[in-house]
Coordinates of C-alpha atoms in Angstrom, one line a residue:
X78 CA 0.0 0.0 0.0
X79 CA 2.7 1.9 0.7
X80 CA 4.7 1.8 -2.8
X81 CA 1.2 2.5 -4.5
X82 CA 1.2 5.9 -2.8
X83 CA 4.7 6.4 -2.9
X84 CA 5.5 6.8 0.6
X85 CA 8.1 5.1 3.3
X86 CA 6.1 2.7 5.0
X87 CA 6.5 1.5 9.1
X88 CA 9.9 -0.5 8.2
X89 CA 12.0 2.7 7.9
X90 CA 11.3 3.8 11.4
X91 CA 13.7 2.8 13.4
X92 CA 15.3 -0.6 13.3
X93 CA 12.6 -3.1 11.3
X94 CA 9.8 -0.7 12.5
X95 CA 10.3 -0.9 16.2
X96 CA 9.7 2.4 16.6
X97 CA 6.3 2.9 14.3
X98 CA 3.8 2.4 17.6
X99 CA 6.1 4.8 19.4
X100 CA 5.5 7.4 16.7
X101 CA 1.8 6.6 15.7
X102 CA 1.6 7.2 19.9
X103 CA 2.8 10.8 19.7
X104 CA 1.0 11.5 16.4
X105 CA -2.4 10.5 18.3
X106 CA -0.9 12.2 21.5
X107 CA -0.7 15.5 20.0
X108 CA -3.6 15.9 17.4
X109 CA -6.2 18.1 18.5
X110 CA -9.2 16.7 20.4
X111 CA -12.8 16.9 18.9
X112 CA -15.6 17.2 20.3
X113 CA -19.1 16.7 19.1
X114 CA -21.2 20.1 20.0
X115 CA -24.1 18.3 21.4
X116 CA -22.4 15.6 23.3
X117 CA -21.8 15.2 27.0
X118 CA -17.9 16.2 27.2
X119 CA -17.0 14.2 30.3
X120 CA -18.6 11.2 29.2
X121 CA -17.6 11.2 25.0
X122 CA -13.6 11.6 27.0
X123 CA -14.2 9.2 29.5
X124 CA -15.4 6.4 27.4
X125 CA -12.4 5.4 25.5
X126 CA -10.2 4.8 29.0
X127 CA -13.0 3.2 30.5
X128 CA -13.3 0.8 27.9
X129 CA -9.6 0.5 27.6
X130 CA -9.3 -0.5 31.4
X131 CA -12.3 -2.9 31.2
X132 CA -10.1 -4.5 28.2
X133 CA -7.0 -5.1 30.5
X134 CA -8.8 -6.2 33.2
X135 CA -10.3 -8.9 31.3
X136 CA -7.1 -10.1 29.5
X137 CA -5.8 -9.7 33.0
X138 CA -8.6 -12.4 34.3
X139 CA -8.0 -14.6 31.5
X140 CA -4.3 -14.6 31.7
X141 CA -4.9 -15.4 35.4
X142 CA -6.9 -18.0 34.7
X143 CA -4.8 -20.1 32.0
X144 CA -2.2 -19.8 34.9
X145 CA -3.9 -22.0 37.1
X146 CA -4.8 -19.5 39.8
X147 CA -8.6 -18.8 40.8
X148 CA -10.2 -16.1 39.9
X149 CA -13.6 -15.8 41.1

């Protein structure tokens, strides 16, 4: 996809591309945030960590579980 629109693609960053998510993190880090007019503010920001720490928790059960240890 890359060649077809002639640009460097995630391999040239760094060594093999090691350092693309490091990069695509600061790109998302500094764009500016939008926000929908009519929307509650708290909760359209709020959303995306909540469901990003519901996520981990879960792959944190799961990888608890395929350990052996309990998890109720």
């Amino acid at each position: 996809m890359a060649s077809m629109q002639r640009r460097m693609g995630p391999q040239t960053s760094g060594i093999g591309g090691l350092l693309q998510p490091f990069y695509d993190g600061l790109k998302l880090g500094v764009k500016e945030p939008i926000l929908p007019e009519l929307s509650a503010s708290g909760a359209f920001s709020t959303a995306p960590m909540i469901a990003f720490i519901l996520s981990q928790v879960g792959l944190l059960i799961v990888s608890m579980h395929s350990l052996g240890h309990y998890v109720p």
